[in-house]
Coordinates of C-alpha atoms in Angstrom, one line a residue:
Chain A
M1 CA 0.0 0.0 0.0
T2 CA 2.8 2.4 -0.8
A3 CA 1.2 3.9 -3.8
L4 CA -2.2 5.0 -4.9
N5 CA -4.5 2.1 -5.5
P6 CA -6.5 3.0 -8.7
D7 CA -9.4 0.9 -7.4
Y8 CA -10.0 3.5 -4.6
V9 CA -10.1 6.3 -7.1
F10 CA -12.6 4.3 -9.1
V11 CA -14.8 3.8 -6.1
F12 CA -14.6 7.4 -5.0
I13 CA -15.5 8.8 -8.5
L14 CA -18.5 6.5 -8.8
A15 CA -19.7 7.2 -5.3
A16 CA -19.3 11.0 -5.8
F17 CA -21.2 11.0 -9.1
L18 CA -24.0 8.8 -7.6
G19 CA -24.1 11.2 -4.6
L20 CA -24.4 14.2 -6.8
Q21 CA -27.3 12.7 -8.7
L22 CA -29.1 11.4 -5.6
I23 CA -28.8 14.7 -3.7
K24 CA -30.1 16.7 -6.6
K25 CA -33.3 14.8 -6.4
V26 CA -33.9 15.6 -2.7
S27 CA -36.7 18.0 -2.2
P28 CA -35.6 21.4 -0.8
L29 CA -38.2 20.8 1.9
L30 CA -35.9 18.2 3.4
H31 CA -32.5 19.9 3.2
S32 CA -32.1 20.2 7.0
P33 CA -32.8 16.6 7.7
L34 CA -30.7 15.6 4.7
M35 CA -27.8 17.4 6.2
S36 CA -28.1 15.7 9.6
L37 CA -28.6 12.4 7.9
T38 CA -25.4 12.7 5.8
N39 CA -23.6 13.9 8.9
A40 CA -24.7 10.8 10.7
I41 CA -23.6 8.6 7.8
A42 CA -20.2 10.3 7.7
A43 CA -19.8 9.1 11.3
V44 CA -19.0 5.7 9.8
V45 CA -15.4 6.8 10.5
I46 CA -16.1 5.0 13.8
V47 CA -14.9 1.9 11.9
G48 CA -11.4 3.4 11.7
A49 CA -11.6 4.5 15.3
I50 CA -12.6 1.0 16.5
H51 CA -9.7 -0.4 14.6
I52 CA -7.0 1.8 16.1
T53 CA -8.4 1.5 19.6
G54 CA -8.8 -2.3 19.7
E55 CA -6.1 -3.6 17.5
E56 CA -3.3 -5.8 18.8
G57 CA -0.2 -3.8 19.9
A58 CA -2.0 -0.4 20.0
T59 CA 0.1 2.1 22.0
P60 CA -1.5 3.9 24.9
L61 CA -1.5 7.1 22.8
A62 CA -3.4 5.3 20.0
K63 CA -5.8 3.9 22.5
T64 CA -6.5 7.3 24.0
L65 CA -7.0 9.0 20.7
G66 CA -9.0 6.1 19.4
T67 CA -11.3 6.1 22.4
I68 CA -12.0 9.8 22.1
A69 CA -12.7 9.3 18.4
V70 CA -15.1 6.4 19.1
F71 CA -16.9 8.6 21.6
C72 CA -17.1 11.6 19.2
A73 CA -18.3 9.4 16.3
T74 CA -20.9 7.7 18.5
V75 CA -22.3 11.1 19.7
N76 CA -22.5 12.1 16.0
L77 CA -24.2 9.0 14.7
V78 CA -26.6 8.5 17.5
S79 CA -27.8 12.1 17.7
G80 CA -27.6 12.5 13.9
F81 CA -30.0 9.6 13.1
M82 CA -32.3 10.3 15.9
I83 CA -32.7 14.0 15.2
T84 CA -33.2 13.3 11.5
D85 CA -36.0 11.0 12.4
R86 CA -37.5 13.6 14.8
M87 CA -37.5 16.2 12.1
L88 CA -39.0 13.9 9.5
K89 CA -41.8 12.9 11.8
M90 CA -43.0 16.5 11.8
F91 CA -43.5 16.7 8.1
K92 CA -47.2 16.0 7.7
R93 CA -49.6 16.1 4.8
K94 CA -52.8 18.0 4.9
E95 CA -55.5 16.2 6.9
G96 CA -58.5 14.8 5.1
Chain B
M1 CA -16.4 -14.7 11.0
D2 CA -13.9 -12.8 8.9
M3 CA -15.6 -13.9 5.7
F4 CA -18.4 -11.5 6.8
V5 CA -16.3 -8.4 6.9
P6 CA -16.0 -7.5 3.2
F7 CA -19.7 -8.2 2.7
A8 CA -20.5 -6.0 5.7
A9 CA -18.8 -3.1 3.9
I10 CA -20.7 -3.8 0.7
A11 CA -24.1 -4.1 2.5
A12 CA -23.4 -0.9 4.5
S13 CA -22.5 1.0 1.3
A14 CA -25.6 -0.1 -0.4
L15 CA -27.8 0.8 2.5
F16 CA -26.3 4.3 2.7
I17 CA -27.0 4.8 -1.0
L18 CA -30.6 3.6 -0.5
S19 CA -30.9 5.9 2.5
L20 CA -30.1 9.0 0.4
M21 CA -32.4 7.7 -2.4
W22 CA -35.3 7.5 0.0
M23 CA -34.5 10.8 1.4
S24 CA -35.8 12.5 -1.8
H25 CA -39.4 12.8 -0.7
P26 CA -41.1 13.2 2.7
S27 CA -43.2 10.0 2.2
T28 CA -40.2 7.8 2.0
A29 CA -37.7 9.8 4.0
R30 CA -38.1 8.0 7.3
R31 CA -37.4 4.7 5.6
G32 CA -34.2 6.3 4.5
V33 CA -33.2 6.9 8.1
R34 CA -33.9 3.2 8.9
A35 CA -31.7 2.2 6.0
G36 CA -28.9 4.5 7.2
E37 CA -29.2 3.1 10.7
A38 CA -29.1 -0.5 9.4
G39 CA -26.1 0.3 7.3
M40 CA -24.3 1.9 10.2
A41 CA -25.1 -1.1 12.5
I42 CA -23.7 -3.5 9.9
A43 CA -20.6 -1.4 9.5
I44 CA -20.0 -1.3 13.2
I45 CA -20.5 -5.1 13.7
G46 CA -18.2 -5.7 10.7
A47 CA -15.5 -3.5 12.4
L48 CA -16.0 -5.2 15.8
I49 CA -15.7 -8.8 14.6
H50 CA -12.6 -8.1 12.6
H51 CA -9.8 -10.4 13.6
D52 CA -7.4 -7.5 14.4
I53 CA -9.5 -6.4 17.3
V54 CA -8.3 -7.9 20.5
S55 CA -9.6 -5.6 23.2
Y56 CA -13.2 -4.3 23.5
D57 CA -13.3 -2.6 26.9
L58 CA -12.4 0.9 25.8
I59 CA -14.5 0.7 22.6
V60 CA -17.6 -0.3 24.5
L61 CA -17.0 2.3 27.2
A62 CA -16.6 5.1 24.5
M63 CA -19.7 3.9 22.6
V64 CA -21.8 3.8 25.8
A65 CA -20.6 7.3 26.8
G66 CA -21.2 8.6 23.3
A67 CA -24.8 7.2 23.3
A68 CA -25.3 8.7 26.7
V69 CA -24.5 12.1 25.3
G70 CA -26.0 11.7 21.9
I71 CA -29.5 10.5 22.9
P72 CA -30.4 13.4 25.2
M73 CA -28.9 15.8 22.6
A74 CA -31.2 14.4 20.0
L75 CA -34.3 14.3 22.2
L76 CA -34.1 17.6 24.0
M77 CA -32.8 19.8 21.3
P78 CA -35.4 22.5 20.4
M79 CA -36.0 22.7 16.6
T80 CA -34.9 26.4 16.6
A81 CA -31.5 25.1 17.6
I82 CA -31.1 22.8 14.6
P83 CA -28.5 25.0 12.9
Q84 CA -26.3 25.0 16.0
R85 CA -26.7 21.3 16.5
T86 CA -25.7 20.6 13.0
A87 CA -22.6 22.8 13.4
I88 CA -21.5 21.2 16.6
S89 CA -22.2 17.8 15.2
H90 CA -19.9 18.5 12.3
A91 CA -17.3 19.5 14.9
F92 CA -17.6 16.1 16.6
G93 CA -17.4 14.2 13.4
A94 CA -14.4 16.2 12.2
L95 CA -12.6 15.8 15.5
A96 CA -13.0 12.1 15.3
V97 CA -11.5 12.1 11.8
G98 CA -8.6 14.3 12.9
L99 CA -7.8 12.1 16.0
I100 CA -7.9 8.9 14.0
G101 CA -5.5 10.5 11.5
A102 CA -3.2 11.5 14.4
A103 CA -3.2 8.0 15.8
E104 CA -2.4 6.6 12.4
Y105 CA 0.3 9.1 11.9
Y106 CA 2.1 8.1 15.1
K107 CA 1.8 4.5 14.1
H108 CA 3.6 5.2 10.8
A109 CA 6.1 7.7 12.2
Q110 CA 9.1 5.5 11.7
P111 CA 11.8 5.1 9.1
Q112 CA 10.1 2.2 7.3
F113 CA 6.8 4.0 7.1
A114 CA 3.7 3.1 5.1
G115 CA 4.7 5.1 2.0
T116 CA 4.2 8.6 0.8
F117 CA 0.8 8.0 -0.6
V118 CA -0.7 6.8 2.7
M119 CA 1.1 9.6 4.6
G120 CA -0.2 12.2 2.0
A121 CA -3.7 11.0 2.4
L122 CA -3.4 11.1 6.2
M123 CA -2.2 14.6 6.1
F124 CA -5.0 15.7 3.7
E125 CA -7.5 14.0 6.0
M126 CA -6.1 15.7 9.1
I127 CA -6.0 19.2 7.5
L128 CA -9.7 18.9 6.6
G129 CA -10.6 17.2 9.8
F130 CA -9.0 19.6 12.2
L131 CA -9.9 22.8 10.3
T132 CA -13.6 21.6 10.0
C133 CA -13.6 20.9 13.7
T134 CA -12.6 24.5 14.8
A135 CA -14.5 26.1 11.9
S136 CA -17.6 24.3 13.1
V137 CA -17.1 25.3 16.7
V138 CA -16.8 29.0 15.6
A139 CA -19.9 28.5 13.4
F140 CA -21.7 27.0 16.4
A141 CA -20.6 29.9 18.7
K142 CA -21.9 32.4 16.1
L143 CA -25.2 30.7 15.7
Q144 CA -25.7 30.3 19.5
G145 CA -24.9 33.9 20.0
L146 CA -21.7 33.2 22.0
L147 CA -19.8 35.2 19.4
P148 CA -21.1 38.1 17.5
S149 CA -22.6 36.8 14.2
K150 CA -21.2 39.7 12.3
A151 CA -18.2 39.2 10.0
V152 CA -14.9 39.8 11.8
V153 CA -12.6 41.5 9.3
F154 CA -9.2 42.9 9.9
P155 CA -6.7 44.5 7.5
G156 CA -4.4 42.0 5.8
Q157 CA -6.7 39.2 6.6
R158 CA -6.3 37.5 3.3
I159 CA -2.5 37.7 3.5
V160 CA -2.6 36.2 7.0
N161 CA -4.9 33.4 6.0
G162 CA -2.9 32.7 2.9
A163 CA 0.4 32.6 4.9
V164 CA -1.2 30.2 7.5
A165 CA -2.5 28.0 4.8
L166 CA 0.8 27.8 3.0
T167 CA 2.7 27.1 6.2
G168 CA 0.3 24.3 7.0
I169 CA 0.6 22.8 3.5
A170 CA 4.4 23.1 3.6
I171 CA 4.6 21.2 6.9
A172 CA 2.2 18.6 5.6
V173 CA 4.5 18.0 2.6
M174 CA 7.6 17.8 4.9
L175 CA 5.8 15.2 7.1
T176 CA 4.7 13.2 4.1
M177 CA 8.3 13.0 2.9
D178 CA 9.7 12.3 6.3
P179 CA 7.2 11.2 9.0
T180 CA 10.0 10.8 11.6
Q181 CA 10.1 14.6 12.1
T182 CA 7.5 14.1 14.9
W183 CA 8.3 17.5 16.4
L184 CA 6.6 19.1 13.4
F185 CA 3.4 17.2 13.9
P186 CA 1.9 19.2 16.8
I187 CA 2.7 22.4 14.9
F188 CA 0.9 21.0 11.9
V189 CA -2.2 20.2 14.0
A190 CA -2.2 23.6 15.6
I191 CA -2.0 25.3 12.2
A192 CA -4.9 23.3 10.9
L193 CA -7.0 24.2 13.9
L194 CA -6.1 27.8 13.7
F195 CA -6.9 27.9 10.0
G196 CA -10.4 26.6 10.7
V197 CA -11.0 29.6 13.0
L198 CA -9.6 32.1 10.5
L199 CA -11.8 30.6 7.8
V200 CA -15.1 31.2 9.5
I201 CA -14.6 34.5 11.5
P202 CA -14.9 36.7 8.4
I203 CA -18.3 35.1 7.5
G204 CA -21.5 36.8 8.6
G205 CA -24.6 35.3 10.0
A206 CA -26.7 35.2 6.9
D207 CA -24.0 33.3 5.0
M208 CA -24.1 30.5 7.5
P209 CA -26.3 28.3 5.3
T210 CA -23.5 28.1 2.8
V211 CA -20.8 27.7 5.4
I212 CA -22.6 24.9 7.2
A213 CA -23.2 23.1 3.9
L214 CA -19.5 23.5 3.0
L215 CA -18.3 22.2 6.3
N216 CA -20.6 19.2 5.8
S217 CA -18.8 18.6 2.5
Y218 CA -15.4 18.9 4.1
A219 CA -16.3 16.4 6.8
G220 CA -17.3 14.0 4.1
L221 CA -14.1 14.5 2.1
A222 CA -12.1 14.0 5.2
A223 CA -13.8 10.7 5.8
S224 CA -13.1 9.7 2.2
A225 CA -9.4 10.7 2.5
M226 CA -9.3 8.4 5.6
G227 CA -10.7 5.6 3.5
F228 CA -7.8 6.1 1.0
A229 CA -5.3 6.1 3.8
L230 CA -6.7 3.0 5.6
G231 CA -7.6 1.2 2.4
N232 CA -11.3 1.1 3.4
K233 CA -13.8 1.4 0.5
L234 CA -16.8 1.8 2.8
L235 CA -15.3 5.0 4.2
I236 CA -14.5 6.2 0.7
V237 CA -18.2 5.7 -0.4
A238 CA -19.8 7.2 2.7
G239 CA -17.4 10.1 2.6
A240 CA -18.0 10.7 -1.1
L241 CA -21.8 10.7 -0.5
D242 CA -21.5 13.2 2.3
G243 CA -19.0 15.3 0.4
A244 CA -21.3 15.4 -2.6
S245 CA -24.3 16.3 -0.5
G246 CA -22.6 19.2 1.2
F247 CA -21.2 20.4 -2.1
I248 CA -24.6 20.5 -3.8
L249 CA -26.3 22.2 -0.9
A250 CA -23.5 24.9 -0.8
L251 CA -23.9 25.4 -4.6
I252 CA -27.7 25.8 -4.2
M253 CA -27.1 28.4 -1.4
C254 CA -24.6 30.3 -3.5
K255 CA -26.9 30.3 -6.5
A256 CA -29.7 31.6 -4.3
M257 CA -27.6 34.6 -3.4
N258 CA -26.1 35.1 -6.8
R259 CA -22.6 34.8 -5.3
S260 CA -19.6 32.6 -5.8
F261 CA -18.0 30.3 -3.3
A262 CA -15.0 32.6 -3.2
N263 CA -17.2 35.6 -2.5
V264 CA -18.9 33.9 0.4
M265 CA -15.7 32.5 1.9
F266 CA -13.5 35.5 1.5
G267 CA -15.9 38.4 0.8
G268 CA -16.4 39.6 4.4
F269 CA -19.9 40.6 3.2
G270 CA -21.5 41.5 6.5
A271 CA -18.8 44.0 7.2
V272 CA -20.5 46.6 4.9
A273 CA -23.5 46.7 7.1
A274 CA -22.3 49.4 9.5
G275 CA -21.6 52.0 6.8
A276 CA -24.3 51.5 4.3
V277 CA -27.3 52.5 6.5
S278 CA -28.2 56.0 5.4
G279 CA -28.8 58.6 8.0
K280 CA -31.8 60.7 7.0
D281 CA -34.7 59.5 5.0
D282 CA -37.6 61.5 3.9
R283 CA -39.5 58.7 2.2
V284 CA -42.8 57.8 3.7
V285 CA -43.5 54.6 5.5
R286 CA -47.1 53.6 6.1
S287 CA -47.7 51.6 9.2
A288 CA -50.8 49.5 10.1
S289 CA -52.3 47.7 13.1
A290 CA -52.8 44.0 13.6
E291 CA -56.6 44.6 13.3
E292 CA -56.2 46.3 9.9
A293 CA -54.0 43.5 8.7
A294 CA -56.4 40.8 9.9
L295 CA -59.3 42.5 8.1
Q296 CA -57.5 42.7 4.8
M297 CA -56.3 39.1 5.0
E298 CA -59.8 37.8 5.9
N299 CA -61.1 39.4 2.8
A300 CA -58.3 38.1 0.6
S301 CA -58.7 35.0 -1.5
T302 CA -54.9 34.3 -1.6
V303 CA -52.3 35.0 1.0
V304 CA -48.6 34.2 0.7
I305 CA -46.5 34.2 3.9
I306 CA -42.8 34.8 3.5
P307 CA -40.8 33.8 6.6
G308 CA -37.2 34.7 7.2
Y309 CA -34.7 34.4 10.0
G310 CA -36.7 36.8 12.1
M311 CA -39.4 34.2 12.5
A312 CA -36.9 31.8 13.9
V313 CA -35.4 34.4 16.2
S314 CA -38.7 35.3 17.8
Q315 CA -39.9 31.6 17.7
A316 CA -43.0 32.7 15.9
Q317 CA -43.6 29.5 14.0
H318 CA -46.5 28.3 16.2
K319 CA -48.3 31.6 16.0
V320 CA -47.7 31.6 12.2
S321 CA -49.4 28.2 12.2
E322 CA -52.3 29.5 14.1
L323 CA -52.7 32.3 11.6
Y324 CA -52.5 29.7 8.8
Q325 CA -55.3 27.6 10.5
A326 CA -57.5 30.7 11.1
L327 CA -57.2 31.9 7.5
T328 CA -57.7 28.4 6.0
K329 CA -60.9 28.1 8.1
K330 CA -62.2 31.2 6.5
G331 CA -61.5 29.8 3.1
V332 CA -58.4 31.8 2.3
D333 CA -55.8 30.0 0.3
V334 CA -52.5 30.3 2.2
K335 CA -49.1 29.4 0.8
F336 CA -45.7 29.8 2.3
A337 CA -42.9 31.0 0.0
I338 CA -39.5 29.7 1.1
H339 CA -36.3 31.3 -0.1
P340 CA -33.4 28.8 -0.2
V341 CA -31.3 30.9 2.1
A342 CA -34.0 32.0 4.5
G343 CA -32.8 31.2 8.0
R344 CA -29.4 29.9 9.1
M345 CA -29.2 26.5 7.3
P346 CA -30.6 24.9 4.2
G347 CA -34.2 24.0 4.9
H348 CA -34.4 25.8 8.2
M349 CA -37.8 27.4 7.6
N350 CA -39.3 24.1 6.4
V351 CA -38.4 22.3 9.6
L352 CA -39.7 25.1 11.8
L353 CA -43.1 25.3 10.0
A354 CA -43.3 21.5 9.9
E355 CA -42.8 21.5 13.6
A356 CA -45.7 23.9 14.0
N357 CA -47.9 21.5 12.0
V358 CA -48.1 23.4 8.7
P359 CA -48.7 20.7 6.0
Y360 CA -45.7 20.6 3.7
E361 CA -47.8 20.9 0.6
Q362 CA -48.3 24.5 1.5
L363 CA -44.6 25.3 1.4
V364 CA -43.6 26.4 -2.0
E365 CA -40.3 27.3 -3.6
L366 CA -39.2 30.6 -5.0
D367 CA -39.5 29.6 -8.7
D368 CA -43.0 28.2 -8.2
V369 CA -44.4 31.1 -6.2
N370 CA -43.1 34.1 -8.2
P371 CA -45.4 33.6 -11.3
D372 CA -48.4 33.7 -8.9
M373 CA -47.3 36.8 -7.0
P374 CA -49.2 39.3 -9.2
Q375 CA -52.5 37.5 -8.5
T376 CA -51.8 37.3 -4.8
D377 CA -54.0 39.5 -2.6
V378 CA -51.8 39.8 0.4
A379 CA -48.1 39.0 0.9
L380 CA -47.1 38.8 4.6
I381 CA -43.4 39.1 5.3
I382 CA -42.3 37.8 8.6
G383 CA -38.7 38.6 9.5
A384 CA -37.4 38.4 6.0
N385 CA -35.5 41.3 4.4
D386 CA -32.9 40.6 1.7
T387 CA -34.7 37.7 0.2
I388 CA -37.6 40.0 -0.7
N389 CA -35.7 43.1 -1.6
P390 CA -36.8 44.3 -5.1
A391 CA -33.6 46.2 -5.5
A392 CA -31.9 42.9 -6.2
R393 CA -34.0 42.7 -9.3
D394 CA -34.3 46.4 -10.3
D395 CA -31.2 48.1 -9.2
P396 CA -27.9 46.9 -10.8
S397 CA -25.9 49.0 -8.3
S398 CA -27.4 47.4 -5.3
G399 CA -25.2 45.3 -3.0
I400 CA -27.3 42.3 -3.7
A401 CA -28.0 42.9 -7.4
G402 CA -28.9 39.7 -9.2
M403 CA -29.9 37.7 -6.2
P404 CA -33.1 35.8 -6.9
I405 CA -35.9 37.1 -4.7
I406 CA -39.4 36.3 -3.8
E407 CA -41.3 39.0 -5.6
A408 CA -43.5 40.0 -2.7
D409 CA -43.7 43.6 -4.0
R410 CA -45.8 42.3 -6.9
A411 CA -48.7 41.2 -4.6
R412 CA -51.7 43.5 -4.4
S413 CA -50.9 44.5 -0.9
V414 CA -47.8 43.8 1.3
F415 CA -47.6 43.6 5.0
V416 CA -44.1 43.6 6.6
I417 CA -43.6 42.5 10.2
K418 CA -40.4 44.1 11.4
R419 CA -39.1 45.3 14.7
S420 CA -37.7 48.6 13.4
M421 CA -36.5 50.3 10.2
S422 CA -32.9 49.0 10.4
A423 CA -31.3 47.5 7.3
G424 CA -31.0 43.7 6.8
F425 CA -27.9 41.6 7.1
A426 CA -26.4 42.9 3.9
G427 CA -26.9 46.5 5.0
V428 CA -28.7 47.1 1.7
D429 CA -31.5 49.6 1.4
N430 CA -34.8 47.9 0.8
P431 CA -37.3 50.0 -1.3
I432 CA -40.2 47.6 -0.6
Y433 CA -40.8 49.3 2.7
F434 CA -41.6 52.6 1.0
N435 CA -43.9 51.2 -1.8
A436 CA -47.4 52.5 -1.9
N437 CA -48.9 49.0 -1.5
T438 CA -46.7 48.2 1.6
Q439 CA -47.9 48.6 5.2
M440 CA -45.5 48.0 8.1
L441 CA -46.5 46.1 11.2
F442 CA -43.9 47.2 13.7
G443 CA -43.3 44.8 16.5
D444 CA -42.1 41.4 17.6
A445 CA -43.0 38.7 15.0
K446 CA -44.5 36.3 17.5
E447 CA -46.6 38.9 19.2
M448 CA -47.8 40.6 16.0
V449 CA -48.7 37.3 14.2
G450 CA -50.4 36.2 17.4
A451 CA -52.4 39.4 17.5
I452 CA -53.5 39.0 13.9
A453 CA -54.5 35.3 14.4
K454 CA -56.5 36.3 17.5
E455 CA -58.3 39.0 15.5
L456 CA -59.2 36.4 12.9
S457 CA -60.3 33.6 15.1
G458 CA -61.8 35.0 18.3
G459 CA -61.9 38.7 18.8
G460 CA -63.0 38.9 15.2
S461 CA -64.7 42.0 14.0
G462 CA -67.5 40.1 12.3
M463 CA -67.6 42.7 9.6
G464 CA -69.1 41.8 6.3
H465 CA -67.4 40.4 3.2

């Protein structure tokens, strides 16, 4: 892994284009919940935080930084998903 | 067990994509949240069962603590505080990214390091992570009122910012070439943190929607960069989706203000406000009472309500909803015209009105409402200013010339609820207040709307139609 793996660029470009197309379709009504949803999804960096905290031979420094990172990412994803849902619950149609 | 790990990443990526797809419409959006949650759960399980993971105590502890903070934050947060919450949430996410990068850096800070590509990706990730963290904290402080929301501008600002950015990049390059220079690393982190602060202090309150969207994008790109460094495709996908989302929203915001990214980021726009307000004015302003406004709305067949940040500040959304109910009961067709940059984050007004039980079909966008404005009997402007300023359309020398506006002035009559005659965020003169068909309702938005609603529903005059 000393050089750039072209597979990653490939994945990034496809995901970015897909993202642009998907987001364009989101109704402006929902831009606030959209933002908190994508924010929660970006908290998937918790995967990297779990790895550096729990891997064999992790130094005390790595464990400390990793633990804080797991904490921050958890706050982000838990509150992000919950508040998105709270906002969406409020969007109602006209009755009757 | 390990067989599951790559499939977990694929499943999680697919669920994240579905999540955004379902987010397109209110009827499927909650399913989108479920998909996102499921994707996240699968990703976390995949990470936990990875054979590299040998100790779980700290991870579990941090996750429990994180949930203990995150759950009350989500449940107790008032809807008016959504922009602040979003900003602080970006700060948390970006800090996590930065710290993971730092831990990875120290792991590789040895003569046989992981290679310049990995180091370069880590440095890029950390610059974005740390600067987004402090930038989001400053944005949070401005939105929460802990810092003045005005743009802070000083002479030579661009030169200072440029010098700081160049120094940061230079150190990043040095560390990429030779990671063993660990003494440089704290300086690098400090510069990235400082740059985040410098980036947001010159940005005024009304530009916050663009800034928040841009920070959202940075946080996503940082996650993607981490994916490149760690060789994790799930992070690349999730980060790219988030980055794309923030980017599109920021573009929409810029377009809605007829400004470029560069102008928002480096323009120091709010700074003009102090000087531009003219001293004496002999133009006539007509003011009206809640009773007069109520009478006119009652006899209207169409009313368009145009909310702005002032509605959020005075928390008037529930009273606005009462007004909507009262008018609807009387057979008046009420629509809400939402400007993309109304409020302090994209979609801010929609969330507040939804909270107050206004059905979302009544919320219409700028392009859809403008053709109907000339046939509208009453336009009611609540705490909006620049987004309805006809000078943007008519006066090429105006500070906001070319900005798309809601053409409230074309309605048959216009009511403006405003606390006083001070200029808006942009400090630009607004001729709508002096038009012959405009009447000012001076007062707090919440009280004024409440008074009109009361006139309509209870204390009604009962006068004929």
